[in-house]
Amino acid sequence: EQPIVSGVAHTRDEAKLTIAGVPDVPGVASKILSPVGHAGLEVDMIVQNTGADGLTDFTFTVKRDDYDRALGILDNVRETLGAREVSGDNRIAKVSVVGVGMRSHAGVAAKMFDALAAENINIQMISTSEIKISVVVAERYLELAVRAVHSAFELGEAPVDKDD
Amino acid sequence: EQPIVSGVAHTRDEAKLTIAGVPDVPGVASKILSPVGHAGLEVDMIVQNTGADGLTDFTFTVKRDDYDRALGILDNVRETLGAREVSGDNRIAKVSVVGVGMRSHAGVAAKMFDALAAENINIQMISTSEIKISVVVAERYLELAVRAVHSAFELGEAPVDKDD
Ligand SMILES: C[C@@H](O)[C@H](N)C(=O)O
Ligand SMILES: C[C@@H](O)[C@H](N)C(=O)O
């Protein structure tokens, strides 16, 4: 099944927040996100990778305007969980490649990652679904990243400007 | 916009592979996935979280049958990149909550995570898209996880059996 990339989407005005060194035991993910949900903050990406030594890091993205409130909530959670630290970056953007037949992500992803590497753009986070590969980059590289990925997949010049 | 969860999907027979302690610099993600793509291995999830001290961990999932080949490829990559270690688990499963209006993931995610915590099921990885929240759990907890999430969202008894 040849993956068909149909477009490139992007989201600007986002911020990421990471709570690092949380216990990797049942219940912790809910303890982190429940207060964020109760505060009515809109969350976009949620990323957690496999942990080591019983700990892991947990990251989510919010709208830039909600960054300070989210940071405050996480500081409280950090104390409750005894996590190592809370950090964040309020100048990030998300770039996504969208397409059908993406189940064989590896080839499509490698091509996307190559295009970003050629422009010396560092990939800060990666998250995928069956039809989409999303990366987080520094916001200052957003236009460069969208153009580089567009041309890698020969999608023509017009970067998709809708928020996904 | 009230998030509407329409279903629970799951994928069994998967394996996860992690290459830990890779340099967090442009080009590394492509160096990891290109050989996997060239080998024709089907990759499902790709997850990378924000790094620390110039390093990060990179995880992807493959079909269980491809686990050994993927491990072999990663061992070569580890040497080239000077990564800390390669590890894996060939007994994992993915459980996903699917729905529209998921942009406010926090509430839906917290409910999903709560349902898993109540069954003492540990969440090993998390990845989201606009319409989906996916978690990786130990395969032995798959049925328990699908049932717990189904009832948390009052979706009735019949777990979705299609692979997503
Ligand atoms: C870190 C967090 O995801 C934890 N493993 C949990 O299940 O809640
Ligand atoms: C780790 C890897 O994602 C690296 N940051 C890259 O851009 O390729």
CSV table of C-alpha atoms and ligand atoms in Angstrom, one decimal:
chain,number,residue,atom,x,y,z
A,1,GLU,CA,0.0,0.0,0.0
A,2,GLN,CA,1.8,3.1,-1.3
A,3,PRO,CA,1.4,5.9,1.3
A,4,ILE,CA,-0.2,8.9,-0.3
A,5,VAL,CA,0.6,12.2,1.4
A,6,SER,CA,-2.2,14.6,0.7
A,7,GLY,CA,-1.1,17.7,2.6
A,8,VAL,CA,0.9,19.5,5.2
A,9,ALA,CA,-0.8,21.1,8.1
A,10,HIS,CA,0.5,23.3,10.8
A,11,THR,CA,-0.5,24.9,14.1
A,12,ARG,CA,1.2,28.0,15.4
A,13,ASP,CA,0.7,29.9,18.7
A,14,GLU,CA,1.3,26.8,20.8
A,15,ALA,CA,3.3,26.1,23.9
A,16,LYS,CA,4.6,22.9,25.3
A,17,LEU,CA,4.9,21.9,29.0
A,18,THR,CA,6.9,19.0,30.3
A,19,ILE,CA,6.8,17.5,33.8
A,20,ALA,CA,9.9,15.4,34.0
A,21,GLY,CA,10.7,12.5,36.3
A,22,VAL,CA,7.2,11.4,37.3
A,23,PRO,CA,6.6,8.0,38.8
A,24,ASP,CA,5.7,5.6,36.0
A,25,VAL,CA,2.8,4.0,37.9
A,26,PRO,CA,-1.0,3.8,37.3
A,27,GLY,CA,-2.9,6.9,38.1
A,28,VAL,CA,-0.1,9.5,37.5
A,29,ALA,CA,-1.2,10.5,34.0
A,30,SER,CA,-4.7,11.3,35.3
A,31,LYS,CA,-3.2,13.2,38.2
A,32,ILE,CA,-1.4,15.4,35.7
A,33,LEU,CA,-4.2,16.0,33.2
A,34,SER,CA,-7.3,16.2,35.5
A,35,PRO,CA,-6.4,19.6,36.9
A,36,VAL,CA,-5.6,20.9,33.4
A,37,GLY,CA,-9.0,19.7,32.2
A,38,HIS,CA,-10.8,21.1,35.2
A,39,ALA,CA,-9.2,24.5,34.5
A,40,GLY,CA,-10.8,24.3,31.1
A,41,LEU,CA,-7.5,24.6,29.2
A,42,GLU,CA,-7.5,23.3,25.7
A,43,VAL,CA,-4.8,20.6,25.2
A,44,ASP,CA,-3.6,19.5,21.8
A,45,MET,CA,-0.8,17.0,21.8
A,46,ILE,CA,-0.1,14.7,24.7
A,47,VAL,CA,3.2,12.7,24.5
A,48,GLN,CA,4.7,10.2,26.9
A,49,ASN,CA,7.5,7.9,25.9
A,50,THR,CA,8.6,4.6,27.6
A,51,GLY,CA,10.2,5.3,30.9
A,52,ALA,CA,13.4,4.2,32.6
A,53,ASP,CA,14.2,3.4,36.3
A,54,GLY,CA,10.5,3.7,37.2
A,55,LEU,CA,10.2,7.3,36.0
A,56,THR,CA,9.1,9.0,32.8
A,57,ASP,CA,8.5,12.5,31.3
A,58,PHE,CA,5.0,13.7,30.4
A,59,THR,CA,4.5,16.6,27.9
A,60,PHE,CA,1.4,18.3,26.5
A,61,THR,CA,0.8,21.4,24.4
A,62,VAL,CA,-1.7,24.2,25.0
A,63,LYS,CA,-2.5,27.5,23.3
A,64,ARG,CA,0.2,30.1,24.0
A,65,ASP,CA,-2.2,32.2,26.0
A,66,ASP,CA,-2.8,29.4,28.4
A,67,TYR,CA,0.9,28.7,29.0
A,68,ASP,CA,1.3,30.6,32.3
A,69,ARG,CA,-1.9,29.0,33.8
A,70,ALA,CA,-0.8,25.6,32.7
A,71,LEU,CA,2.7,26.2,34.3
A,72,GLY,CA,1.1,27.1,37.6
A,73,ILE,CA,-1.1,24.0,37.6
A,74,LEU,CA,1.9,21.8,36.8
A,75,ASP,CA,4.0,23.4,39.6
A,76,ASN,CA,1.3,22.2,42.1
A,77,VAL,CA,1.2,18.7,40.5
A,78,ARG,CA,5.0,18.5,40.7
A,79,GLU,CA,4.9,18.9,44.4
A,80,THR,CA,2.1,16.3,44.8
A,81,LEU,CA,3.9,13.7,42.6
A,82,GLY,CA,7.5,14.5,43.7
A,83,ALA,CA,8.5,15.0,40.1
A,84,ARG,CA,11.9,16.2,39.2
A,85,GLU,CA,11.1,19.4,37.3
A,86,VAL,CA,8.6,21.3,35.2
A,87,SER,CA,9.8,23.1,32.1
A,88,GLY,CA,8.2,24.6,29.1
A,89,ASP,CA,8.6,26.5,25.9
A,90,ASN,CA,6.0,29.0,24.7
A,91,ARG,CA,7.4,29.5,21.2
A,92,ILE,CA,6.7,26.2,19.5
A,93,ALA,CA,4.7,25.1,16.4
A,94,LYS,CA,3.4,21.8,15.1
A,95,VAL,CA,4.0,20.6,11.5
A,96,SER,CA,2.1,17.6,10.3
A,97,VAL,CA,2.1,15.4,7.2
A,98,VAL,CA,-1.3,14.0,6.4
A,99,GLY,CA,-2.2,11.1,4.2
A,100,VAL,CA,-3.9,7.8,3.7
A,101,GLY,CA,-2.0,4.5,3.8
A,102,MET,CA,0.3,5.9,6.4
A,103,ARG,CA,0.5,2.6,8.1
A,104,SER,CA,3.9,2.2,6.7
A,105,HIS,CA,5.0,5.4,8.4
A,106,ALA,CA,8.6,4.7,8.3
A,107,GLY,CA,9.3,5.7,4.7
A,108,VAL,CA,7.0,8.8,4.9
A,109,ALA,CA,8.4,9.8,8.3
A,110,ALA,CA,12.0,9.4,7.2
A,111,LYS,CA,11.4,11.6,4.2
A,112,MET,CA,9.8,14.2,6.4
A,113,PHE,CA,12.6,14.1,9.0
A,114,ASP,CA,15.2,14.2,6.1
A,115,ALA,CA,13.6,17.4,4.8
A,116,LEU,CA,13.8,19.0,8.2
A,117,ALA,CA,17.3,17.9,8.7
A,118,ALA,CA,18.4,19.4,5.4
A,119,GLU,CA,17.3,22.7,6.8
A,120,ASN,CA,19.0,22.0,10.1
A,121,ILE,CA,15.7,22.2,11.9
A,122,ASN,CA,15.6,20.2,15.1
A,123,ILE,CA,12.7,17.9,15.9
A,124,GLN,CA,11.6,18.5,19.5
A,125,MET,CA,8.8,16.0,19.7
A,126,ILE,CA,7.1,13.4,17.5
A,127,SER,CA,3.6,11.9,17.6
A,128,THR,CA,1.7,9.9,15.0
A,129,SER,CA,-1.7,8.6,14.2
A,130,GLU,CA,-2.8,6.3,11.4
A,131,ILE,CA,-3.2,9.2,9.0
A,132,LYS,CA,-0.8,11.8,10.4
A,133,ILE,CA,2.8,12.4,11.4
A,134,SER,CA,3.3,15.5,13.6
A,135,VAL,CA,6.5,17.1,14.8
A,136,VAL,CA,7.1,20.0,17.2
A,137,VAL,CA,9.7,22.5,16.1
A,138,ALA,CA,10.7,26.0,17.3
A,139,GLU,CA,8.2,28.5,16.0
A,140,ARG,CA,10.8,30.6,14.3
A,141,TYR,CA,11.3,27.6,11.9
A,142,LEU,CA,7.7,27.1,11.1
A,143,GLU,CA,7.5,28.6,7.6
A,144,LEU,CA,10.9,27.0,6.7
A,145,ALA,CA,9.7,23.6,7.9
A,146,VAL,CA,6.4,23.8,6.1
A,147,ARG,CA,8.1,24.8,2.8
A,148,ALA,CA,10.7,22.1,3.2
A,149,VAL,CA,8.2,19.3,3.8
A,150,HIS,CA,5.9,20.6,1.0
A,151,SER,CA,8.7,20.4,-1.5
A,152,ALA,CA,9.9,17.0,-0.2
A,153,PHE,CA,6.5,15.5,-1.0
A,154,GLU,CA,6.2,17.6,-4.1
A,155,LEU,CA,3.0,19.2,-2.9
A,156,GLY,CA,3.5,22.5,-4.7
A,157,GLU,CA,4.1,25.9,-3.1
A,158,ALA,CA,1.0,26.8,-1.2
A,159,PRO,CA,1.6,25.8,2.4
A,160,VAL,CA,-1.7,24.8,4.1
A,161,ASP,CA,-2.6,27.6,6.4
A,162,LYS,CA,-5.5,26.1,8.2
A,163,ASP,CA,-4.9,25.0,11.8
A,164,ASP,CA,-5.5,21.3,11.9
B,1,GLU,CA,-17.4,22.1,21.9
B,2,GLN,CA,-18.3,19.0,23.9
B,3,PRO,CA,-16.0,16.2,22.9
B,4,ILE,CA,-17.9,13.2,21.6
B,5,VAL,CA,-16.2,9.9,22.0
B,6,SER,CA,-17.5,7.6,19.4
B,7,GLY,CA,-15.5,4.4,20.0
B,8,VAL,CA,-12.6,2.5,21.4
B,9,ALA,CA,-10.1,0.9,19.0
B,10,HIS,CA,-7.3,-1.4,19.7
B,11,THR,CA,-4.3,-3.1,18.1
B,12,ARG,CA,-2.8,-6.3,19.4
B,13,ASP,CA,0.3,-8.2,18.2
B,14,GLU,CA,2.5,-5.2,18.4
B,15,ALA,CA,6.0,-4.6,19.7
B,16,LYS,CA,7.7,-1.4,20.8
B,17,LEU,CA,11.4,-0.6,20.3
B,18,THR,CA,13.2,2.3,22.1
B,19,ILE,CA,16.6,3.7,21.3
B,20,ALA,CA,17.5,5.7,24.3
B,21,GLY,CA,20.1,8.5,24.7
B,22,VAL,CA,20.3,9.6,21.1
B,23,PRO,CA,21.7,13.1,20.3
B,24,ASP,CA,18.9,15.6,20.0
B,25,VAL,CA,20.2,17.2,16.9
B,26,PRO,CA,18.9,17.6,13.3
B,27,GLY,CA,19.2,14.4,11.2
B,28,VAL,CA,19.1,11.8,14.0
B,29,ALA,CA,15.4,10.9,13.6
B,30,SER,CA,16.0,10.2,9.9
B,31,LYS,CA,19.1,8.1,10.7
B,32,ILE,CA,16.9,5.9,12.9
B,33,LEU,CA,13.9,5.5,10.7
B,34,SER,CA,15.4,5.4,7.2
B,35,PRO,CA,16.9,1.9,7.7
B,36,VAL,CA,13.7,0.7,9.2
B,37,GLY,CA,11.8,2.0,6.1
B,38,HIS,CA,14.3,0.5,3.7
B,39,ALA,CA,13.9,-2.9,5.3
B,40,GLY,CA,10.2,-2.6,4.5
B,41,LEU,CA,9.1,-2.9,8.1
B,42,GLU,CA,5.6,-1.5,8.8
B,43,VAL,CA,5.8,1.1,11.6
B,44,ASP,CA,2.7,2.2,13.5
B,45,MET,CA,3.4,4.6,16.3
B,46,ILE,CA,6.4,6.9,16.5
B,47,VAL,CA,6.9,8.8,19.8
B,48,GLN,CA,9.6,11.2,20.9
B,49,ASN,CA,9.3,13.5,23.8
B,50,THR,CA,11.3,16.7,24.6
B,51,GLY,CA,14.9,15.8,25.4
B,52,ALA,CA,17.2,16.8,28.3
B,53,ASP,CA,20.9,17.6,28.3
B,54,GLY,CA,21.1,17.3,24.6
B,55,LEU,CA,19.8,13.7,24.4
B,56,THR,CA,16.4,12.2,23.9
B,57,ASP,CA,14.7,8.7,23.5
B,58,PHE,CA,13.0,7.6,20.4
B,59,THR,CA,10.4,4.8,20.3
B,60,PHE,CA,8.4,3.2,17.5
B,61,THR,CA,6.1,0.2,17.2
B,62,VAL,CA,6.1,-2.6,14.7
B,63,LYS,CA,4.2,-5.8,14.1
B,64,ARG,CA,5.3,-8.5,16.6
B,65,ASP,CA,6.7,-10.6,13.7
B,66,ASP,CA,9.1,-7.8,12.8
B,67,TYR,CA,10.4,-7.3,16.3
B,68,ASP,CA,13.7,-9.2,15.9
B,69,ARG,CA,14.6,-7.6,12.5
B,70,ALA,CA,13.8,-4.1,13.9
B,71,LEU,CA,16.0,-4.9,17.0
B,72,GLY,CA,18.9,-5.9,14.7
B,73,ILE,CA,18.6,-2.6,12.7
B,74,LEU,CA,18.5,-0.5,15.8
B,75,ASP,CA,21.6,-2.2,17.2
B,76,ASN,CA,23.5,-1.0,14.1
B,77,VAL,CA,22.0,2.5,14.5
B,78,ARG,CA,23.0,2.6,18.1
B,79,GLU,CA,26.6,2.2,17.3
B,80,THR,CA,26.5,4.8,14.5
B,81,LEU,CA,24.8,7.3,16.8
B,82,GLY,CA,26.6,6.4,20.0
B,83,ALA,CA,23.2,6.0,21.7
B,84,ARG,CA,23.0,4.7,25.2
B,85,GLU,CA,20.9,1.6,24.7
B,86,VAL,CA,18.3,-0.2,22.7
B,87,SER,CA,15.4,-1.9,24.4
B,88,GLY,CA,12.1,-3.3,23.4
B,89,ASP,CA,9.0,-5.2,24.4
B,90,ASN,CA,7.2,-7.6,22.1
B,91,ARG,CA,4.1,-8.0,24.2
B,92,ILE,CA,2.4,-4.6,23.9
B,93,ALA,CA,-1.0,-3.5,22.7
B,94,LYS,CA,-2.5,-0.1,21.8
B,95,VAL,CA,-5.8,1.2,23.1
B,96,SER,CA,-7.3,4.3,21.5
B,97,VAL,CA,-10.3,6.5,22.2
B,98,VAL,CA,-11.7,8.0,19.0
B,99,GLY,CA,-14.0,11.0,18.7
B,100,VAL,CA,-14.7,14.4,17.3
B,101,GLY,CA,-14.2,17.7,19.1
B,102,MET,CA,-11.2,16.1,20.8
B,103,ARG,CA,-9.3,19.3,20.7
B,104,SER,CA,-10.1,19.6,24.4
B,105,HIS,CA,-8.2,16.4,25.0
B,106,ALA,CA,-7.6,17.1,28.6
B,107,GLY,CA,-11.0,16.1,29.9
B,108,VAL,CA,-11.4,13.0,27.7
B,109,ALA,CA,-7.8,11.9,28.3
B,110,ALA,CA,-8.0,12.3,32.0
B,111,LYS,CA,-11.2,10.1,32.0
B,112,MET,CA,-9.5,7.5,29.9
B,113,PHE,CA,-6.4,7.5,32.1
B,114,ASP,CA,-8.6,7.3,35.2
B,115,ALA,CA,-10.4,4.3,33.8
B,116,LEU,CA,-7.0,2.5,33.3
B,117,ALA,CA,-5.7,3.6,36.7
B,118,ALA,CA,-8.8,2.1,38.4
B,119,GLU,CA,-7.8,-1.2,37.0
B,120,ASN,CA,-4.2,-0.7,38.0
B,121,ILE,CA,-3.1,-0.7,34.3
B,122,ASN,CA,0.1,1.2,33.7
B,123,ILE,CA,0.3,3.5,30.7
B,124,GLN,CA,3.6,2.9,29.0
B,125,MET,CA,3.3,5.4,26.1
B,126,ILE,CA,0.8,8.1,25.0
B,127,SER,CA,0.3,9.7,21.6
B,128,THR,CA,-2.6,11.8,20.3
B,129,SER,CA,-4.0,13.3,17.2
B,130,GLU,CA,-6.9,15.7,16.8
B,131,ILE,CA,-9.4,12.8,16.8
B,132,LYS,CA,-7.7,10.1,18.8
B,133,ILE,CA,-5.9,9.4,22.1
B,134,SER,CA,-3.7,6.3,22.0
B,135,VAL,CA,-2.0,4.6,24.9
B,136,VAL,CA,0.4,1.6,24.9
B,137,VAL,CA,-0.2,-1.0,27.6
B,138,ALA,CA,1.1,-4.5,28.3
B,139,GLU,CA,-0.8,-6.9,26.0
B,140,ARG,CA,-2.0,-9.0,28.9
B,141,TYR,CA,-4.1,-6.1,30.0
B,142,LEU,CA,-5.7,-5.4,26.6
B,143,GLU,CA,-9.2,-6.8,27.1
B,144,LEU,CA,-9.3,-5.3,30.6
B,145,ALA,CA,-8.3,-1.9,29.3
B,146,VAL,CA,-10.7,-1.9,26.4
B,147,ARG,CA,-13.6,-2.9,28.7
B,148,ALA,CA,-12.6,-0.3,31.3
B,149,VAL,CA,-12.5,2.5,28.8
B,150,HIS,CA,-15.7,1.4,27.1
B,151,SER,CA,-17.6,1.6,30.3
B,152,ALA,CA,-16.0,4.9,31.4
B,153,PHE,CA,-17.4,6.4,28.2
B,154,GLU,CA,-20.6,4.4,28.5
B,155,LEU,CA,-20.1,3.0,25.0
B,156,GLY,CA,-21.8,-0.4,25.8
B,157,GLU,CA,-20.3,-3.8,26.0
B,158,ALA,CA,-19.0,-4.6,22.6
B,159,PRO,CA,-15.3,-3.8,22.4
B,160,VAL,CA,-14.3,-2.7,18.9
B,161,ASP,CA,-12.4,-5.5,17.4
B,162,LYS,CA,-11.0,-4.0,14.3
B,163,ASP,CA,-7.4,-3.0,14.2
B,164,ASP,CA,-7.1,0.7,13.6
C,1,LIG,C1,3.3,8.2,33.7
C,1,LIG,C2,1.9,7.7,33.6
C,1,LIG,O1,1.5,7.6,32.3
C,1,LIG,C3,1.7,6.4,34.3
C,1,LIG,N1,2.4,5.3,33.7
C,1,LIG,C4,0.2,6.1,34.4
C,1,LIG,O2,-0.2,5.0,34.0
C,1,LIG,O3,-0.6,6.9,34.7
C,2,LIG,C1,16.1,13.0,18.0
C,2,LIG,C2,15.8,13.6,16.7
C,2,LIG,O1,14.4,13.8,16.6
C,2,LIG,C3,16.4,14.9,16.4
C,2,LIG,N1,16.0,16.0,17.3
C,2,LIG,C4,16.2,15.3,15.0
C,2,LIG,O2,15.8,16.3,14.7
C,2,LIG,O3,16.3,14.5,14.1
